[in-house]
Short mmCIF file of C-alpha atoms in Angstrom, two decimals:
data_model
loop_
_atom_site.label_atom_id
_atom_site.label_comp_id
_atom_site.label_asym_id
_atom_site.label_seq_id
_atom_site.Cartn_x
_atom_site.Cartn_y
_atom_site.Cartn_z
CA UNK K 19 137.27 -71.30 -254.26
CA UNK K 20 137.31 -67.78 -255.46
CA UNK K 21 137.90 -65.14 -252.74
CA UNK K 22 134.94 -62.97 -253.85
CA UNK K 23 132.12 -64.56 -255.76
CA UNK K 24 129.29 -62.92 -257.69
CA UNK K 25 126.81 -64.21 -260.16
CA UNK K 26 127.91 -62.92 -263.54
CA UNK K 27 124.36 -62.45 -264.73
CA UNK K 28 123.02 -60.83 -266.68
CA UNK K 29 120.36 -59.77 -264.20
CA UNK K 30 117.41 -58.28 -266.02
CA UNK K 31 114.81 -56.23 -264.08
CA UNK K 32 112.02 -53.94 -265.42
CA UNK K 33 112.27 -50.20 -264.83
CA UNK K 34 110.99 -49.27 -261.35
CA UNK K 35 111.67 -52.66 -259.86
CA UNK K 36 114.14 -53.53 -257.17
CA UNK K 37 117.44 -55.06 -258.40
CA UNK K 38 119.22 -57.35 -255.91
CA UNK K 39 122.86 -58.07 -256.32
CA UNK K 40 124.64 -60.63 -254.20
CA UNK K 41 128.26 -61.35 -253.25
CA UNK K 42 129.92 -63.84 -250.94
CA UNK K 43 133.53 -63.84 -249.72
CA UNK K 44 135.84 -66.42 -248.31
CA UNK K 45 138.01 -64.46 -245.88
CA UNK K 46 136.30 -64.39 -242.42
CA UNK K 47 138.61 -61.68 -241.36
CA UNK K 48 137.42 -59.19 -243.94
CA UNK K 49 136.59 -55.86 -242.56
CA UNK K 50 135.53 -53.58 -245.40
CA UNK K 51 133.11 -54.10 -248.23
CA UNK K 52 132.51 -51.97 -251.26
CA UNK K 53 130.13 -51.90 -254.22
CA UNK K 54 131.45 -50.29 -257.47
CA UNK K 55 129.55 -49.64 -260.64
CA UNK K 56 131.36 -49.86 -264.02
CA UNK K 57 129.92 -48.81 -267.29
CA UNK K 58 131.27 -50.43 -270.35
CA UNK K 59 134.66 -49.02 -271.27
CA UNK K 60 134.82 -46.93 -268.10
CA UNK K 61 136.58 -47.18 -264.71
CA UNK K 62 134.65 -48.41 -261.66
CA UNK K 63 132.99 -45.79 -259.54
CA UNK K 64 132.25 -46.29 -255.83
CA UNK K 65 128.67 -46.57 -254.98
CA UNK K 66 128.71 -47.61 -251.32
CA UNK K 67 130.84 -49.05 -248.65
CA UNK K 68 129.84 -50.85 -245.50
CA UNK K 69 131.85 -51.93 -242.52
CA UNK K 70 129.29 -53.20 -240.01
CA UNK K 71 126.70 -55.85 -239.98
CA UNK K 72 123.23 -54.73 -241.02
CA UNK K 73 121.92 -52.36 -243.69
CA UNK K 74 123.28 -49.04 -244.95
CA UNK K 75 121.20 -46.87 -247.13
CA UNK K 76 122.07 -44.10 -249.50
CA UNK K 77 119.32 -42.80 -251.76
CA UNK K 78 118.06 -45.66 -253.89
CA UNK K 79 120.85 -47.95 -252.79
CA UNK K 80 120.97 -50.21 -249.79
CA UNK K 81 123.95 -52.30 -248.88
CA UNK K 82 123.50 -55.30 -246.62
CA UNK K 83 126.21 -57.08 -244.79
CA UNK K 84 126.10 -60.35 -242.88
CA UNK K 85 129.56 -61.26 -241.61
CA UNK K 86 128.42 -64.62 -240.08
CA UNK K 87 127.18 -65.80 -243.51
CA UNK K 88 130.09 -63.98 -245.30
CA UNK K 89 127.44 -62.33 -247.52
CA UNK K 90 127.09 -58.77 -248.80
CA UNK K 91 124.28 -57.50 -251.04
CA UNK K 92 123.29 -54.41 -252.85
CA UNK K 93 119.65 -53.47 -253.44
CA UNK K 94 118.78 -50.80 -256.04
CA UNK K 95 115.16 -49.52 -255.61
CA UNK K 96 113.27 -47.87 -258.39
CA UNK K 97 115.79 -49.24 -260.94
CA UNK K 98 116.36 -47.00 -263.95
CA UNK K 99 117.74 -47.87 -267.45
CA UNK K 100 120.77 -45.67 -266.49
CA UNK K 101 121.53 -48.18 -263.74
CA UNK K 102 122.40 -50.78 -266.41
CA UNK K 103 126.05 -51.54 -265.80
CA UNK K 104 128.30 -54.14 -264.26
CA UNK K 105 128.43 -54.06 -260.44
CA UNK K 106 131.52 -55.07 -258.77
CA UNK K 107 131.72 -56.36 -255.21
CA UNK K 108 135.08 -55.71 -253.44
CA UNK K 109 136.32 -56.89 -250.12
CA UNK K 110 139.15 -55.63 -247.99
CA UNK K 111 140.86 -58.48 -246.17
CA UNK K 112 141.39 -58.10 -242.53
CA UNK K 113 144.79 -56.67 -241.58
CA UNK K 114 145.70 -55.60 -245.11
CA UNK K 115 144.92 -52.92 -247.65
CA UNK K 116 144.51 -55.04 -250.74
CA UNK K 117 141.02 -55.02 -252.06
CA UNK K 118 139.82 -58.15 -253.75
CA UNK K 119 137.26 -57.74 -256.53
CA UNK K 120 134.52 -60.08 -257.66
CA UNK K 121 134.04 -60.79 -261.26
CA UNK K 122 131.02 -58.45 -261.41
CA UNK K 123 127.32 -58.92 -262.15
CA UNK K 124 125.86 -57.36 -265.22
CA UNK K 125 122.56 -55.61 -264.61
CA UNK K 126 120.12 -54.71 -267.36
CA UNK K 127 117.21 -52.52 -266.56
CA UNK K 128 114.57 -52.63 -269.20
CA UNK K 129 112.58 -49.50 -269.99
CA UNK F 7 134.94 -38.44 -253.52
CA UNK F 8 138.66 -37.91 -254.11
CA UNK F 9 139.94 -37.33 -257.62
CA UNK F 10 142.42 -39.64 -259.23
CA UNK F 11 143.60 -38.65 -262.71
CA UNK F 12 145.08 -41.12 -265.12
CA UNK F 13 146.88 -40.24 -268.27
CA UNK F 14 146.72 -40.93 -271.17
CA UNK F 15 143.14 -42.20 -271.52
CA UNK F 16 144.10 -44.18 -274.66
CA UNK F 17 147.24 -44.99 -276.51
CA UNK F 18 148.16 -46.99 -279.57
CA UNK F 19 151.77 -48.10 -279.92
CA UNK F 20 153.83 -50.33 -282.04
CA UNK F 21 154.86 -53.74 -280.90
CA UNK F 22 158.29 -53.61 -279.17
CA UNK F 23 157.94 -50.01 -277.84
CA UNK F 24 157.38 -48.86 -274.30
CA UNK F 25 154.42 -46.99 -272.90
CA UNK F 26 154.23 -45.01 -269.68
CA UNK F 27 150.88 -44.46 -267.88
CA UNK F 28 150.56 -41.92 -265.18
CA UNK F 29 148.29 -42.03 -262.13
CA UNK F 30 147.96 -38.89 -259.95
CA UNK F 31 145.88 -38.22 -256.90
CA UNK F 32 144.83 -34.67 -257.30
CA UNK F 33 143.41 -33.71 -253.90
CA UNK F 34 144.85 -36.17 -251.43
CA UNK F 35 148.08 -37.94 -250.66
CA UNK F 36 147.91 -41.57 -251.75
CA UNK F 37 150.21 -43.67 -249.70
CA UNK F 38 149.15 -46.71 -251.68
CA UNK F 39 148.30 -47.03 -255.32
CA UNK F 40 147.09 -50.10 -257.14
CA UNK F 41 147.45 -51.07 -260.78
CA UNK F 42 144.83 -53.24 -262.40
CA UNK F 43 144.35 -54.76 -265.82
CA UNK F 44 140.98 -55.60 -267.31
CA UNK F 45 140.36 -57.57 -270.44
CA UNK F 46 136.95 -57.25 -272.23
CA UNK F 47 134.05 -58.65 -270.20
CA UNK F 48 136.36 -59.71 -267.47
CA UNK F 49 136.86 -58.40 -263.94
CA UNK F 50 139.68 -56.24 -262.64
CA UNK F 51 142.97 -58.22 -262.14
CA UNK F 52 145.28 -56.71 -259.70
CA UNK F 53 148.81 -56.39 -261.19
CA UNK F 54 150.73 -54.71 -258.30
CA UNK F 55 150.52 -52.62 -255.24
CA UNK F 56 152.70 -49.57 -255.16
CA UNK F 57 153.75 -47.79 -251.94
CA UNK F 58 155.46 -44.42 -252.05
CA UNK F 59 159.20 -44.59 -251.77
CA UNK F 60 159.37 -48.39 -251.85
CA UNK F 61 159.42 -51.16 -254.46
CA UNK F 62 156.11 -52.29 -255.81
CA UNK F 63 154.60 -55.61 -254.74
CA UNK F 64 153.65 -57.66 -257.87
CA UNK F 65 150.90 -60.30 -257.98
CA UNK F 66 151.81 -63.76 -258.94
CA UNK F 67 152.21 -64.11 -262.69
CA UNK F 68 152.91 -60.51 -263.32
CA UNK F 69 156.37 -59.83 -264.80
CA UNK F 70 157.98 -57.03 -262.77
CA UNK F 71 160.59 -56.45 -265.55
CA UNK F 72 157.92 -55.94 -268.06
CA UNK F 73 155.56 -53.78 -266.04
CA UNK F 74 157.70 -51.18 -264.31
CA UNK F 75 156.07 -49.32 -261.53
CA UNK F 76 157.47 -46.18 -259.92
CA UNK F 77 155.77 -44.42 -256.98
CA UNK F 78 158.02 -41.47 -256.58
CA UNK F 79 155.72 -39.25 -254.61
CA UNK F 80 152.59 -39.31 -252.57
CA UNK F 81 150.58 -38.07 -255.55
CA UNK F 82 152.08 -39.90 -258.53
CA UNK F 83 152.60 -43.47 -259.57
CA UNK F 84 153.68 -44.57 -263.09
CA UNK F 85 153.33 -47.88 -264.85
CA UNK F 86 155.56 -48.51 -267.85
CA UNK F 87 154.73 -51.37 -270.19
CA UNK F 88 158.07 -52.34 -271.73
CA UNK F 89 158.57 -53.98 -275.08
CA UNK F 90 154.78 -54.10 -275.53
CA UNK F 91 153.25 -56.91 -277.48
CA UNK F 92 149.66 -57.20 -278.87
CA UNK F 93 148.70 -59.48 -275.99
CA UNK F 94 149.39 -56.60 -273.64
CA UNK F 95 146.49 -54.65 -275.21
CA UNK F 96 144.12 -54.09 -272.41
CA UNK F 97 142.39 -51.56 -270.14
CA UNK F 98 144.77 -50.49 -267.43
CA UNK F 99 143.35 -48.79 -264.38
CA UNK F 100 144.94 -47.36 -261.31
CA UNK F 101 143.43 -46.68 -257.97
CA UNK F 102 144.68 -44.80 -254.97
CA UNK F 103 143.82 -44.77 -251.25
CA UNK F 104 144.84 -43.22 -248.10
CA UNK F 105 146.65 -45.48 -245.62
CA UNK F 106 143.64 -46.05 -243.37
CA UNK F 107 142.31 -49.56 -242.85
CA UNK F 108 139.16 -50.02 -244.66
CA UNK F 109 139.32 -46.82 -246.64
CA UNK F 110 137.89 -46.94 -250.11
CA UNK F 111 139.93 -46.80 -253.29
CA UNK F 112 139.38 -44.12 -255.88
CA UNK F 113 139.92 -45.03 -259.50
CA UNK F 114 141.47 -43.25 -262.31
CA UNK F 115 139.75 -43.02 -265.60
CA UNK F 116 141.68 -45.99 -267.14
CA UNK F 117 143.93 -46.24 -270.06
CA UNK F 118 143.05 -48.17 -273.13
CA UNK F 119 146.26 -49.59 -274.53
CA UNK F 120 146.35 -51.01 -278.01
CA UNK F 121 149.56 -52.63 -279.28
CA UNK F 122 149.71 -53.10 -283.08
#
């Protein structure tokens, strides 16, 4: 079992819709959770991080964490074509500093 | 967010030569830096973790004698690809973080290495 799993996609949504990206992880001791966006040929850029169960909102982005289910998600409201990218879920294992990345979900927002 | 500068952004080298890639944290002291490699349409693969003043910790399957990592200061880590071969062609990315549990990592711009 992979440590961090994501659906590779592509996930296609129309402009203005809500895009929902999901991620599960295997280490129950994980304490920190990150979402990165990566455009083709570019480095990942941090979108959000979340440490506690529940929701965290930042502009059009909402991260949701459920540690009991070992599940973290990212919602993008009012999706724009510029949101089209690969979204990487990353998890920081408990007690350590090494961040484990999922394989990423490709999102395509249709204009 | 914090700024991590990676240089060069792209490099083409001949097979058998060595290439050095620099990663600098510009506005913070990075106690830990990470080096990743990413092949087209694949995710980031962690190569090694570099701590200032100590030897790097390499991931399984990564040749430490081929990928030399030096973390000489709190703001600079270098990755040297020695005796490069075409199969080493990839996108190399560094990230840096402060030694605080759970702190996020900031990525450099990445280096596109092409070995011909």
